[in-house]
mmCIF file with all atom_site columns, C-alpha atoms in Angstrom:
data_model
loop_
_atom_site.group_PDB
_atom_site.id
_atom_site.type_symbol
_atom_site.label_atom_id
_atom_site.label_alt_id
_atom_site.label_comp_id
_atom_site.label_asym_id
_atom_site.label_entity_id
_atom_site.label_seq_id
_atom_site.pdbx_PDB_ins_code
_atom_site.Cartn_x
_atom_site.Cartn_y
_atom_site.Cartn_z
_atom_site.occupancy
_atom_site.B_iso_or_equiv
_atom_site.pdbx_formal_charge
_atom_site.auth_seq_id
_atom_site.auth_comp_id
_atom_site.auth_asym_id
_atom_site.auth_atom_id
_atom_site.pdbx_PDB_model_num
ATOM 1   C CA . UNK A 1 1   ? 99.556  111.601 108.953 1.00 55.00 ? 1499 UNK A CA 1
ATOM 2   C CA . UNK A 1 2   ? 102.985 110.129 108.287 1.00 59.00 ? 1500 UNK A CA 1
ATOM 3   C CA . UNK A 1 3   ? 104.660 107.763 110.753 1.00 86.00 ? 1501 UNK A CA 1
ATOM 4   C CA . UNK A 1 4   ? 107.812 107.520 108.947 1.00 92.00 ? 1502 UNK A CA 1
ATOM 5   C CA . UNK A 1 5   ? 109.614 110.785 107.654 1.00 93.00 ? 1503 UNK A CA 1
ATOM 6   C CA . UNK A 1 6   ? 112.351 110.392 105.026 1.00 95.00 ? 1504 UNK A CA 1
ATOM 7   C CA . UNK A 1 7   ? 114.624 113.268 103.958 1.00 96.00 ? 1505 UNK A CA 1
ATOM 8   C CA . UNK A 1 8   ? 115.466 114.300 101.149 1.00 97.00 ? 1506 UNK A CA 1
ATOM 9   C CA . UNK A 1 9   ? 112.915 113.506 98.718  1.00 96.00 ? 1507 UNK A CA 1
ATOM 10  C CA . UNK A 1 10  ? 115.214 114.152 96.092  1.00 96.00 ? 1508 UNK A CA 1
ATOM 11  C CA . UNK A 1 11  ? 118.893 114.675 95.325  1.00 96.00 ? 1509 UNK A CA 1
ATOM 12  C CA . UNK A 1 12  ? 120.780 115.236 92.055  1.00 97.00 ? 1510 UNK A CA 1
ATOM 13  C CA . UNK A 1 13  ? 124.396 115.394 92.428  1.00 94.00 ? 1511 UNK A CA 1
ATOM 14  C CA . UNK A 1 14  ? 127.800 114.766 90.623  1.00 95.00 ? 1512 UNK A CA 1
ATOM 15  C CA . UNK A 1 15  ? 129.365 111.434 90.499  1.00 96.00 ? 1513 UNK A CA 1
ATOM 16  C CA . UNK A 1 16  ? 131.876 110.806 93.480  1.00 95.00 ? 1514 UNK A CA 1
ATOM 17  C CA . UNK A 1 17  ? 129.664 112.790 95.745  1.00 95.00 ? 1515 UNK A CA 1
ATOM 18  C CA . UNK A 1 18  ? 128.482 111.142 98.956  1.00 96.00 ? 1516 UNK A CA 1
ATOM 19  C CA . UNK A 1 19  ? 124.939 111.471 99.854  1.00 97.00 ? 1517 UNK A CA 1
ATOM 20  C CA . UNK A 1 20  ? 123.258 110.985 103.363 1.00 97.00 ? 1518 UNK A CA 1
ATOM 21  C CA . UNK A 1 21  ? 119.329 109.969 103.717 1.00 97.00 ? 1519 UNK A CA 1
ATOM 22  C CA . UNK A 1 22  ? 117.673 110.249 107.028 1.00 96.00 ? 1520 UNK A CA 1
ATOM 23  C CA . UNK A 1 23  ? 114.757 108.169 108.170 1.00 94.00 ? 1521 UNK A CA 1
ATOM 24  C CA . UNK A 1 24  ? 112.985 108.950 111.268 1.00 92.00 ? 1522 UNK A CA 1
ATOM 25  C CA . UNK A 1 25  ? 110.014 107.369 112.831 1.00 89.00 ? 1523 UNK A CA 1
ATOM 26  C CA . UNK A 1 26  ? 107.608 110.099 114.106 1.00 88.00 ? 1524 UNK A CA 1
ATOM 27  C CA . UNK A 1 27  ? 105.347 108.865 116.904 1.00 79.00 ? 1525 UNK A CA 1
ATOM 28  C CA . UNK A 1 28  ? 106.854 105.285 117.778 1.00 77.00 ? 1526 UNK A CA 1
ATOM 29  C CA . UNK A 1 29  ? 110.199 103.825 118.816 1.00 79.00 ? 1527 UNK A CA 1
ATOM 30  C CA . UNK A 1 30  ? 111.617 101.780 115.745 1.00 77.00 ? 1528 UNK A CA 1
ATOM 31  C CA . UNK A 1 31  ? 113.730 99.159  117.037 1.00 79.00 ? 1529 UNK A CA 1
ATOM 32  C CA . UNK A 1 32  ? 114.317 98.047  113.388 1.00 85.00 ? 1530 UNK A CA 1
ATOM 33  C CA . UNK A 1 33  ? 114.514 100.070 110.359 1.00 90.00 ? 1531 UNK A CA 1
ATOM 34  C CA . UNK A 1 34  ? 114.823 98.646  106.887 1.00 92.00 ? 1532 UNK A CA 1
ATOM 35  C CA . UNK A 1 35  ? 116.388 100.207 103.597 1.00 95.00 ? 1533 UNK A CA 1
ATOM 36  C CA . UNK A 1 36  ? 115.140 99.233  100.159 1.00 95.00 ? 1534 UNK A CA 1
ATOM 37  C CA . UNK A 1 37  ? 116.126 100.184 96.804  1.00 95.00 ? 1535 UNK A CA 1
ATOM 38  C CA . UNK A 1 38  ? 113.689 100.129 93.626  1.00 94.00 ? 1536 UNK A CA 1
ATOM 39  C CA . UNK A 1 39  ? 114.684 100.486 89.998  1.00 91.00 ? 1537 UNK A CA 1
ATOM 40  C CA . UNK A 1 40  ? 111.864 101.582 87.544  1.00 87.00 ? 1538 UNK A CA 1
ATOM 41  C CA . UNK A 1 41  ? 109.311 99.116  87.101  1.00 83.00 ? 1539 UNK A CA 1
ATOM 42  C CA . UNK A 1 42  ? 110.623 96.683  89.654  1.00 87.00 ? 1540 UNK A CA 1
ATOM 43  C CA . UNK A 1 43  ? 109.717 95.704  92.999  1.00 86.00 ? 1541 UNK A CA 1
ATOM 44  C CA . UNK A 1 44  ? 111.431 96.772  96.328  1.00 90.00 ? 1542 UNK A CA 1
ATOM 45  C CA . UNK A 1 45  ? 114.860 95.041  96.979  1.00 91.00 ? 1543 UNK A CA 1
ATOM 46  C CA . UNK A 1 46  ? 115.839 94.946  100.733 1.00 92.00 ? 1544 UNK A CA 1
ATOM 47  C CA . UNK A 1 47  ? 119.373 96.339  101.158 1.00 95.00 ? 1545 UNK A CA 1
ATOM 48  C CA . UNK A 1 48  ? 119.725 96.224  104.664 1.00 94.00 ? 1546 UNK A CA 1
ATOM 49  C CA . UNK A 1 49  ? 118.324 95.718  108.015 1.00 91.00 ? 1547 UNK A CA 1
ATOM 50  C CA . UNK A 1 50  ? 119.152 98.404  110.720 1.00 88.00 ? 1548 UNK A CA 1
ATOM 51  C CA . UNK A 1 51  ? 118.808 97.479  114.416 1.00 84.00 ? 1549 UNK A CA 1
ATOM 52  C CA . UNK A 1 52  ? 119.179 100.391 117.004 1.00 81.00 ? 1550 UNK A CA 1
ATOM 53  C CA . UNK A 1 53  ? 122.709 100.218 118.726 1.00 80.00 ? 1551 UNK A CA 1
ATOM 54  C CA . UNK A 1 54  ? 124.023 97.309  116.552 1.00 83.00 ? 1552 UNK A CA 1
ATOM 55  C CA . UNK A 1 55  ? 125.543 96.911  113.194 1.00 86.00 ? 1553 UNK A CA 1
ATOM 56  C CA . UNK A 1 56  ? 123.270 96.615  110.045 1.00 91.00 ? 1554 UNK A CA 1
ATOM 57  C CA . UNK A 1 57  ? 122.816 93.442  108.485 1.00 91.00 ? 1555 UNK A CA 1
ATOM 58  C CA . UNK A 1 58  ? 123.256 93.702  104.797 1.00 94.00 ? 1556 UNK A CA 1
ATOM 59  C CA . UNK A 1 59  ? 121.626 91.429  101.972 1.00 93.00 ? 1557 UNK A CA 1
ATOM 60  C CA . UNK A 1 60  ? 123.814 89.507  99.755  1.00 92.00 ? 1558 UNK A CA 1
ATOM 61  C CA . UNK A 1 61  ? 125.398 91.575  97.021  1.00 93.00 ? 1559 UNK A CA 1
ATOM 62  C CA . UNK A 1 62  ? 124.968 94.916  98.844  1.00 95.00 ? 1560 UNK A CA 1
ATOM 63  C CA . UNK A 1 63  ? 128.413 96.512  99.575  1.00 94.00 ? 1561 UNK A CA 1
ATOM 64  C CA . UNK A 1 64  ? 128.529 97.478  103.265 1.00 93.00 ? 1562 UNK A CA 1
ATOM 65  C CA . UNK A 1 65  ? 131.337 99.829  102.761 1.00 94.00 ? 1563 UNK A CA 1
ATOM 66  C CA . UNK A 1 66  ? 129.474 101.579 99.965  1.00 96.00 ? 1564 UNK A CA 1
ATOM 67  C CA . UNK A 1 67  ? 126.229 101.977 101.579 1.00 96.00 ? 1565 UNK A CA 1
ATOM 68  C CA . UNK A 1 68  ? 126.907 102.953 105.170 1.00 96.00 ? 1566 UNK A CA 1
ATOM 69  C CA . UNK A 1 69  ? 123.910 102.626 107.559 1.00 94.00 ? 1567 UNK A CA 1
ATOM 70  C CA . UNK A 1 70  ? 123.849 104.261 111.172 1.00 90.00 ? 1568 UNK A CA 1
ATOM 71  C CA . UNK A 1 71  ? 120.942 103.604 113.681 1.00 87.00 ? 1569 UNK A CA 1
ATOM 72  C CA . UNK A 1 72  ? 121.992 105.598 116.442 1.00 80.00 ? 1570 UNK A CA 1
ATOM 73  C CA . UNK A 1 73  ? 118.552 106.058 118.025 1.00 85.00 ? 1571 UNK A CA 1
ATOM 74  C CA . UNK A 1 74  ? 115.175 104.594 118.079 1.00 83.00 ? 1572 UNK A CA 1
ATOM 75  C CA . UNK A 1 75  ? 113.788 107.038 115.848 1.00 88.00 ? 1573 UNK A CA 1
ATOM 76  C CA . UNK A 1 76  ? 116.520 107.893 113.375 1.00 91.00 ? 1574 UNK A CA 1
ATOM 77  C CA . UNK A 1 77  ? 118.530 105.989 110.890 1.00 92.00 ? 1575 UNK A CA 1
ATOM 78  C CA . UNK A 1 78  ? 120.769 107.063 108.079 1.00 95.00 ? 1576 UNK A CA 1
ATOM 79  C CA . UNK A 1 79  ? 122.042 105.755 104.960 1.00 96.00 ? 1577 UNK A CA 1
ATOM 80  C CA . UNK A 1 80  ? 124.985 107.244 103.287 1.00 97.00 ? 1578 UNK A CA 1
ATOM 81  C CA . UNK A 1 81  ? 125.724 106.131 99.681  1.00 97.00 ? 1579 UNK A CA 1
ATOM 82  C CA . UNK A 1 82  ? 129.505 106.869 99.572  1.00 96.00 ? 1580 UNK A CA 1
ATOM 83  C CA . UNK A 1 83  ? 131.253 108.005 96.390  1.00 95.00 ? 1581 UNK A CA 1
ATOM 84  C CA . UNK A 1 84  ? 128.008 107.533 94.233  1.00 95.00 ? 1582 UNK A CA 1
ATOM 85  C CA . UNK A 1 85  ? 128.030 106.686 90.749  1.00 95.00 ? 1583 UNK A CA 1
ATOM 86  C CA . UNK A 1 86  ? 125.303 106.801 88.056  1.00 95.00 ? 1584 UNK A CA 1
ATOM 87  C CA . UNK A 1 87  ? 124.638 103.185 88.557  1.00 94.00 ? 1585 UNK A CA 1
ATOM 88  C CA . UNK A 1 88  ? 123.437 104.105 92.093  1.00 95.00 ? 1586 UNK A CA 1
ATOM 89  C CA . UNK A 1 89  ? 120.857 106.140 90.715  1.00 96.00 ? 1587 UNK A CA 1
ATOM 90  C CA . UNK A 1 90  ? 117.564 104.776 92.210  1.00 96.00 ? 1588 UNK A CA 1
ATOM 91  C CA . UNK A 1 91  ? 114.531 105.296 94.227  1.00 96.00 ? 1589 UNK A CA 1
ATOM 92  C CA . UNK A 1 92  ? 115.832 104.542 97.936  1.00 97.00 ? 1590 UNK A CA 1
ATOM 93  C CA . UNK A 1 93  ? 113.097 103.787 100.719 1.00 96.00 ? 1591 UNK A CA 1
ATOM 94  C CA . UNK A 1 94  ? 113.128 103.155 104.372 1.00 95.00 ? 1592 UNK A CA 1
ATOM 95  C CA . UNK A 1 95  ? 110.682 101.566 106.657 1.00 92.00 ? 1593 UNK A CA 1
ATOM 96  C CA . UNK A 1 96  ? 110.266 101.225 110.373 1.00 87.00 ? 1594 UNK A CA 1
ATOM 97  C CA . UNK A 1 97  ? 108.905 98.426  112.357 1.00 76.00 ? 1595 UNK A CA 1
ATOM 98  C CA . UNK A 1 98  ? 108.602 97.723  116.233 1.00 67.00 ? 1596 UNK A CA 1
ATOM 99  C CA . UNK A 1 99  ? 109.325 94.734  118.036 1.00 57.00 ? 1597 UNK A CA 1
ATOM 100 C CA . UNK A 1 100 ? 105.701 93.619  117.898 1.00 60.00 ? 1598 UNK A CA 1
ATOM 101 C CA . UNK A 1 101 ? 105.133 91.171  115.138 1.00 57.00 ? 1599 UNK A CA 1
ATOM 102 C CA . UNK A 1 102 ? 101.873 92.089  114.210 1.00 62.00 ? 1600 UNK A CA 1
ATOM 103 C CA . UNK A 1 103 ? 102.331 95.654  113.544 1.00 68.00 ? 1601 UNK A CA 1
ATOM 104 C CA . UNK A 1 104 ? 102.855 96.583  109.608 1.00 74.00 ? 1602 UNK A CA 1
ATOM 105 C CA . UNK A 1 105 ? 105.943 98.382  108.468 1.00 80.00 ? 1603 UNK A CA 1
ATOM 106 C CA . UNK A 1 106 ? 105.345 101.878 107.491 1.00 85.00 ? 1604 UNK A CA 1
ATOM 107 C CA . UNK A 1 107 ? 107.437 103.476 104.856 1.00 91.00 ? 1605 UNK A CA 1
ATOM 108 C CA . UNK A 1 108 ? 108.803 106.837 104.295 1.00 93.00 ? 1606 UNK A CA 1
ATOM 109 C CA . UNK A 1 109 ? 108.092 108.841 101.235 1.00 93.00 ? 1607 UNK A CA 1
ATOM 110 C CA . UNK A 1 110 ? 111.189 107.704 99.575  1.00 96.00 ? 1608 UNK A CA 1
ATOM 111 C CA . UNK A 1 111 ? 114.356 109.442 98.372  1.00 97.00 ? 1609 UNK A CA 1
ATOM 112 C CA . UNK A 1 112 ? 114.997 109.861 94.441  1.00 96.00 ? 1610 UNK A CA 1
ATOM 113 C CA . UNK A 1 113 ? 118.597 109.693 93.877  1.00 97.00 ? 1611 UNK A CA 1
ATOM 114 C CA . UNK A 1 114 ? 120.102 110.891 90.530  1.00 96.00 ? 1612 UNK A CA 1
ATOM 115 C CA . UNK A 1 115 ? 123.845 110.855 89.887  1.00 95.00 ? 1613 UNK A CA 1
ATOM 116 C CA . UNK A 1 116 ? 125.093 112.671 86.899  1.00 94.00 ? 1614 UNK A CA 1
ATOM 117 C CA . UNK B 2 1   ? 114.399 79.761  100.152 1.00 63.00 ? 63   UNK B CA 1
ATOM 118 C CA . UNK B 2 2   ? 111.486 82.429  99.804  1.00 75.00 ? 64   UNK B CA 1
ATOM 119 C CA . UNK B 2 3   ? 109.332 82.667  96.838  1.00 90.00 ? 65   UNK B CA 1
ATOM 120 C CA . UNK B 2 4   ? 106.405 85.131  96.363  1.00 94.00 ? 66   UNK B CA 1
ATOM 121 C CA . UNK B 2 5   ? 104.499 85.177  93.084  1.00 96.00 ? 67   UNK B CA 1
ATOM 122 C CA . UNK B 2 6   ? 101.754 87.568  91.899  1.00 97.00 ? 68   UNK B CA 1
ATOM 123 C CA . UNK B 2 7   ? 100.511 88.425  88.339  1.00 97.00 ? 69   UNK B CA 1
ATOM 124 C CA . UNK B 2 8   ? 102.693 91.212  86.463  1.00 95.00 ? 70   UNK B CA 1
ATOM 125 C CA . UNK B 2 9   ? 99.545  93.198  85.136  1.00 96.00 ? 71   UNK B CA 1
ATOM 126 C CA . UNK B 2 10  ? 95.996  93.360  85.593  1.00 97.00 ? 72   UNK B CA 1
ATOM 127 C CA . UNK B 2 11  ? 93.276  95.549  83.588  1.00 97.00 ? 73   UNK B CA 1
ATOM 128 C CA . UNK B 2 12  ? 89.962  96.343  84.732  1.00 96.00 ? 74   UNK B CA 1
ATOM 129 C CA . UNK B 2 13  ? 86.924  98.750  84.051  1.00 97.00 ? 75   UNK B CA 1
ATOM 130 C CA . UNK B 2 14  ? 86.067  101.661 86.353  1.00 97.00 ? 76   UNK B CA 1
ATOM 131 C CA . UNK B 2 15  ? 83.232  100.560 88.890  1.00 97.00 ? 77   UNK B CA 1
ATOM 132 C CA . UNK B 2 16  ? 84.290  96.836  88.341  1.00 97.00 ? 78   UNK B CA 1
ATOM 133 C CA . UNK B 2 17  ? 86.028  94.256  90.730  1.00 97.00 ? 79   UNK B CA 1
ATOM 134 C CA . UNK B 2 18  ? 89.563  92.992  90.535  1.00 97.00 ? 80   UNK B CA 1
ATOM 135 C CA . UNK B 2 19  ? 91.141  90.191  92.355  1.00 98.00 ? 81   UNK B CA 1
ATOM 136 C CA . UNK B 2 20  ? 94.895  89.996  92.757  1.00 98.00 ? 82   UNK B CA 1
ATOM 137 C CA . UNK B 2 21  ? 96.222  86.742  93.963  1.00 98.00 ? 83   UNK B CA 1
ATOM 138 C CA . UNK B 2 22  ? 99.587  86.088  95.673  1.00 98.00 ? 84   UNK B CA 1
ATOM 139 C CA . UNK B 2 23  ? 101.195 82.729  96.360  1.00 97.00 ? 85   UNK B CA 1
ATOM 140 C CA . UNK B 2 24  ? 104.013 82.340  98.611  1.00 96.00 ? 86   UNK B CA 1
ATOM 141 C CA . UNK B 2 25  ? 106.574 79.672  99.756  1.00 94.00 ? 87   UNK B CA 1
ATOM 142 C CA . UNK B 2 26  ? 108.627 80.768  102.808 1.00 89.00 ? 88   UNK B CA 1
ATOM 143 C CA . UNK B 2 27  ? 110.744 79.130  105.419 1.00 87.00 ? 89   UNK B CA 1
ATOM 144 C CA . UNK B 2 28  ? 108.365 80.772  108.239 1.00 88.00 ? 90   UNK B CA 1
ATOM 145 C CA . UNK B 2 29  ? 105.181 82.872  108.194 1.00 91.00 ? 91   UNK B CA 1
ATOM 146 C CA . UNK B 2 30  ? 104.275 85.764  110.648 1.00 89.00 ? 92   UNK B CA 1
ATOM 147 C CA . UNK B 2 31  ? 101.883 87.689  108.560 1.00 92.00 ? 93   UNK B CA 1
ATOM 148 C CA . UNK B 2 32  ? 101.067 88.688  105.033 1.00 95.00 ? 94   UNK B CA 1
ATOM 149 C CA . UNK B 2 33  ? 100.864 92.267  104.057 1.00 94.00 ? 95   UNK B CA 1
ATOM 150 C CA . UNK B 2 34  ? 99.485  94.264  101.110 1.00 96.00 ? 96   UNK B CA 1
ATOM 151 C CA . UNK B 2 35  ? 100.729 97.617  99.954  1.00 95.00 ? 97   UNK B CA 1
ATOM 152 C CA . UNK B 2 36  ? 99.493  99.922  97.389  1.00 96.00 ? 98   UNK B CA 1
ATOM 153 C CA . UNK B 2 37  ? 102.184 101.979 95.524  1.00 95.00 ? 99   UNK B CA 1
ATOM 154 C CA . UNK B 2 38  ? 101.446 104.864 92.931  1.00 95.00 ? 100  UNK B CA 1
ATOM 155 C CA . UNK B 2 39  ? 104.351 105.549 90.210  1.00 91.00 ? 101  UNK B CA 1
ATOM 156 C CA . UNK B 2 40  ? 107.177 107.469 91.915  1.00 88.00 ? 102  UNK B CA 1
ATOM 157 C CA . UNK B 2 41  ? 105.795 107.185 95.377  1.00 92.00 ? 103  UNK B CA 1
ATOM 158 C CA . UNK B 2 42  ? 106.480 105.124 98.160  1.00 92.00 ? 104  UNK B CA 1
ATOM 159 C CA . UNK B 2 43  ? 104.293 102.021 99.167  1.00 93.00 ? 105  UNK B CA 1
ATOM 160 C CA . UNK B 2 44  ? 101.386 102.781 101.608 1.00 92.00 ? 106  UNK B CA 1
ATOM 161 C CA . UNK B 2 45  ? 99.847  99.871  103.765 1.00 90.00 ? 107  UNK B CA 1
ATOM 162 C CA . UNK B 2 46  ? 96.738  98.418  102.909 1.00 94.00 ? 108  UNK B CA 1
ATOM 163 C CA . UNK B 2 47  ? 96.112  95.448  104.821 1.00 93.00 ? 109  UNK B CA 1
ATOM 164 C CA . UNK B 2 48  ? 97.446  92.696  107.008 1.00 91.00 ? 110  UNK B CA 1
ATOM 165 C CA . UNK B 2 49  ? 96.468  89.171  107.434 1.00 94.00 ? 111  UNK B CA 1
ATOM 166 C CA . UNK B 2 50  ? 97.958  86.530  109.982 1.00 93.00 ? 112  UNK B CA 1
ATOM 167 C CA . UNK B 2 51  ? 94.979  84.155  110.582 1.00 94.00 ? 113  UNK B CA 1
ATOM 168 C CA . UNK B 2 52  ? 93.009  82.506  107.969 1.00 97.00 ? 114  UNK B CA 1
ATOM 169 C CA . UNK B 2 53  ? 90.036  84.287  106.495 1.00 97.00 ? 115  UNK B CA 1
ATOM 170 C CA . UNK B 2 54  ? 88.744  87.473  105.078 1.00 97.00 ? 116  UNK B CA 1
ATOM 171 C CA . UNK B 2 55  ? 89.785  90.876  106.143 1.00 93.00 ? 117  UNK B CA 1
ATOM 172 C CA . UNK B 2 56  ? 87.441  93.629  104.887 1.00 93.00 ? 118  UNK B CA 1
ATOM 173 C CA . UNK B 2 57  ? 88.378  97.348  104.926 1.00 89.00 ? 119  UNK B CA 1
ATOM 174 C CA . UNK B 2 58  ? 86.029  99.315  102.912 1.00 94.00 ? 120  UNK B CA 1
ATOM 175 C CA . UNK B 2 59  ? 86.381  98.786  99.370  1.00 96.00 ? 121  UNK B CA 1
ATOM 176 C CA . UNK B 2 60  ? 89.371  96.726  99.891  1.00 96.00 ? 122  UNK B CA 1
ATOM 177 C CA . UNK B 2 61  ? 89.442  93.234  101.159 1.00 97.00 ? 123  UNK B CA 1
ATOM 178 C CA . UNK B 2 62  ? 92.308  90.604  101.779 1.00 97.00 ? 124  UNK B CA 1
ATOM 179 C CA . UNK B 2 63  ? 92.030  86.948  102.226 1.00 98.00 ? 125  UNK B CA 1
ATOM 180 C CA . UNK B 2 64  ? 94.385  84.398  103.443 1.00 98.00 ? 126  UNK B CA 1
ATOM 181 C CA . UNK B 2 65  ? 94.783  80.398  103.582 1.00 98.00 ? 127  UNK B CA 1
ATOM 182 C CA . UNK B 2 66  ? 97.921  79.669  105.251 1.00 96.00 ? 128  UNK B CA 1
ATOM 183 C CA . UNK B 2 67  ? 97.806  75.818  104.554 1.00 95.00 ? 129  UNK B CA 1
ATOM 184 C CA . UNK B 2 68  ? 97.584  76.813  100.706 1.00 96.00 ? 130  UNK B CA 1
ATOM 185 C CA . UNK B 2 69  ? 100.229 79.555  100.896 1.00 96.00 ? 131  UNK B CA 1
ATOM 186 C CA . UNK B 2 70  ? 97.788  81.927  99.348  1.00 97.00 ? 132  UNK B CA 1
ATOM 187 C CA . UNK B 2 71  ? 96.340  85.319  99.624  1.00 98.00 ? 133  UNK B CA 1
ATOM 188 C CA . UNK B 2 72  ? 94.181  87.584  97.413  1.00 98.00 ? 134  UNK B CA 1
ATOM 189 C CA . UNK B 2 73  ? 93.455  91.422  97.393  1.00 98.00 ? 135  UNK B CA 1
ATOM 190 C CA . UNK B 2 74  ? 90.048  92.147  96.215  1.00 98.00 ? 136  UNK B CA 1
ATOM 191 C CA . UNK B 2 75  ? 89.271  95.699  94.992  1.00 97.00 ? 137  UNK B CA 1
ATOM 192 C CA . UNK B 2 76  ? 85.543  96.555  94.436  1.00 97.00 ? 138  UNK B CA 1
ATOM 193 C CA . UNK B 2 77  ? 83.996  99.453  92.943  1.00 97.00 ? 139  UNK B CA 1
ATOM 194 C CA . UNK B 2 78  ? 87.154  100.375 91.160  1.00 97.00 ? 140  UNK B CA 1
ATOM 195 C CA . UNK B 2 79  ? 88.118  103.942 90.707  1.00 97.00 ? 141  UNK B CA 1
ATOM 196 C CA . UNK B 2 80  ? 90.650  105.772 88.143  1.00 97.00 ? 142  UNK B CA 1
ATOM 197 C CA . UNK B 2 81  ? 92.789  106.491 91.343  1.00 96.00 ? 143  UNK B CA 1
ATOM 198 C CA . UNK B 2 82  ? 93.120  102.673 92.115  1.00 97.00 ? 144  UNK B CA 1
ATOM 199 C CA . UNK B 2 83  ? 95.533  102.403 89.048  1.00 97.00 ? 145  UNK B CA 1
ATOM 200 C CA . UNK B 2 84  ? 98.662  101.568 90.985  1.00 97.00 ? 146  UNK B CA 1
ATOM 201 C CA . UNK B 2 85  ? 101.073 98.607  91.702  1.00 96.00 ? 147  UNK B CA 1
ATOM 202 C CA . UNK B 2 86  ? 99.749  96.272  94.399  1.00 97.00 ? 148  UNK B CA 1
ATOM 203 C CA . UNK B 2 87  ? 102.511 94.415  96.457  1.00 96.00 ? 149  UNK B CA 1
ATOM 204 C CA . UNK B 2 88  ? 102.317 91.471  98.315  1.00 96.00 ? 150  UNK B CA 1
ATOM 205 C CA . UNK B 2 89  ? 104.695 90.946  100.979 1.00 94.00 ? 151  UNK B CA 1
ATOM 206 C CA . UNK B 2 90  ? 105.321 88.129  103.832 1.00 93.00 ? 152  UNK B CA 1
ATOM 207 C CA . UNK B 2 91  ? 106.886 88.457  107.073 1.00 90.00 ? 153  UNK B CA 1
ATOM 208 C CA . UNK B 2 92  ? 109.034 85.536  107.714 1.00 85.00 ? 154  UNK B CA 1
ATOM 209 C CA . UNK B 2 93  ? 110.510 85.230  111.415 1.00 83.00 ? 155  UNK B CA 1
ATOM 210 C CA . UNK B 2 94  ? 112.885 82.763  110.190 1.00 81.00 ? 156  UNK B CA 1
ATOM 211 C CA . UNK B 2 95  ? 114.452 85.414  108.213 1.00 77.00 ? 157  UNK B CA 1
ATOM 212 C CA . UNK B 2 96  ? 114.530 88.269  111.064 1.00 74.00 ? 158  UNK B CA 1
ATOM 213 C CA . UNK B 2 97  ? 111.022 89.120  110.513 1.00 75.00 ? 159  UNK B CA 1
ATOM 214 C CA . UNK B 2 98  ? 112.023 91.244  107.459 1.00 82.00 ? 160  UNK B CA 1
ATOM 215 C CA . UNK B 2 99  ? 109.411 91.554  104.543 1.00 86.00 ? 161  UNK B CA 1
ATOM 216 C CA . UNK B 2 100 ? 109.969 89.988  101.400 1.00 88.00 ? 162  UNK B CA 1
ATOM 217 C CA . UNK B 2 101 ? 108.008 91.479  98.442  1.00 91.00 ? 163  UNK B CA 1
ATOM 218 C CA . UNK B 2 102 ? 106.555 89.920  95.431  1.00 93.00 ? 164  UNK B CA 1
ATOM 219 C CA . UNK B 2 103 ? 107.107 91.514  92.090  1.00 92.00 ? 165  UNK B CA 1
ATOM 220 C CA . UNK B 2 104 ? 104.026 93.712  92.340  1.00 95.00 ? 166  UNK B CA 1
ATOM 221 C CA . UNK B 2 105 ? 101.108 93.782  90.237  1.00 97.00 ? 167  UNK B CA 1
ATOM 222 C CA . UNK B 2 106 ? 100.181 96.789  88.011  1.00 96.00 ? 168  UNK B CA 1
ATOM 223 C CA . UNK B 2 107 ? 96.515  97.448  87.959  1.00 98.00 ? 169  UNK B CA 1
ATOM 224 C CA . UNK B 2 108 ? 95.332  99.793  85.203  1.00 97.00 ? 170  UNK B CA 1
ATOM 225 C CA . UNK B 2 109 ? 91.763  100.788 85.645  1.00 97.00 ? 171  UNK B CA 1
ATOM 226 C CA . UNK B 2 110 ? 89.956  102.144 82.407  1.00 96.00 ? 172  UNK B CA 1
ATOM 227 C CA . UNK B 2 111 ? 87.006  104.245 82.001  1.00 95.00 ? 173  UNK B CA 1
#
C-alpha cells in the first residue's frame, strides 16, 4: 500500500488564490521530505528539501516566499503556493525519505494544480 | 555539477526485451534508483543499486558500474502496461542526499 499520502490530488482555482498541498508519511518517520514540480513531458524538478523542525532548503530559482513549506512533524509537510497564477499550473509531487541512506524515496500520488 | 543522461524515447515489441541506459556524473554517490512513471501519475519505485552488479526483481533487472558511472534497467517479456517513462536518479551525499533525476526515457510497447 501507499507509504506516502498526498492531498489533494487535483485543484482547479482562480488566479490569486493560495493553495495548500499536504504530504504525509503513513508508516514511517520522514526526517526529510522533498517537493518536486513536473511540467508536461519533462522530468521531475526538485523545488525544495524540507527537514523536520528546520527551514526548507530551496533550489536555485525557486521563490521561497511564493512556495511556502512547513515541516512541523515527522509525518507531515505542507507546500503552499501563494497567490497562484496560471504559470504555476503544474504537477506537484512530494516524496519522503528517512535518515537511512539505503532506503528509497517514496512518492505521493501528486497534485495536479490548474490555475484559471 | 551533476549530470544524468538517458535516452529520450525507445520503442519495443510486446514480449521483447528493452535495455534503458543511464550514465551519470555526480560529486558523490550513494545509490542509483530507477522509477517508473505512467502518464499523469507519480513515479513508483522499481529498483535500487548501490554496489556494482546486477539486481534482479522479476521481469525487471538493474545493473550498476560505479567506475564507469553507468547503469541500465532491463525490462524482459514486455507487456503493453510497461509503456511508461522510466526515470534514472542518483542520490548524492555531497548534495544533501537528495535525488537528481535524468530526463526520463519514454518506452512505447507495440503489439
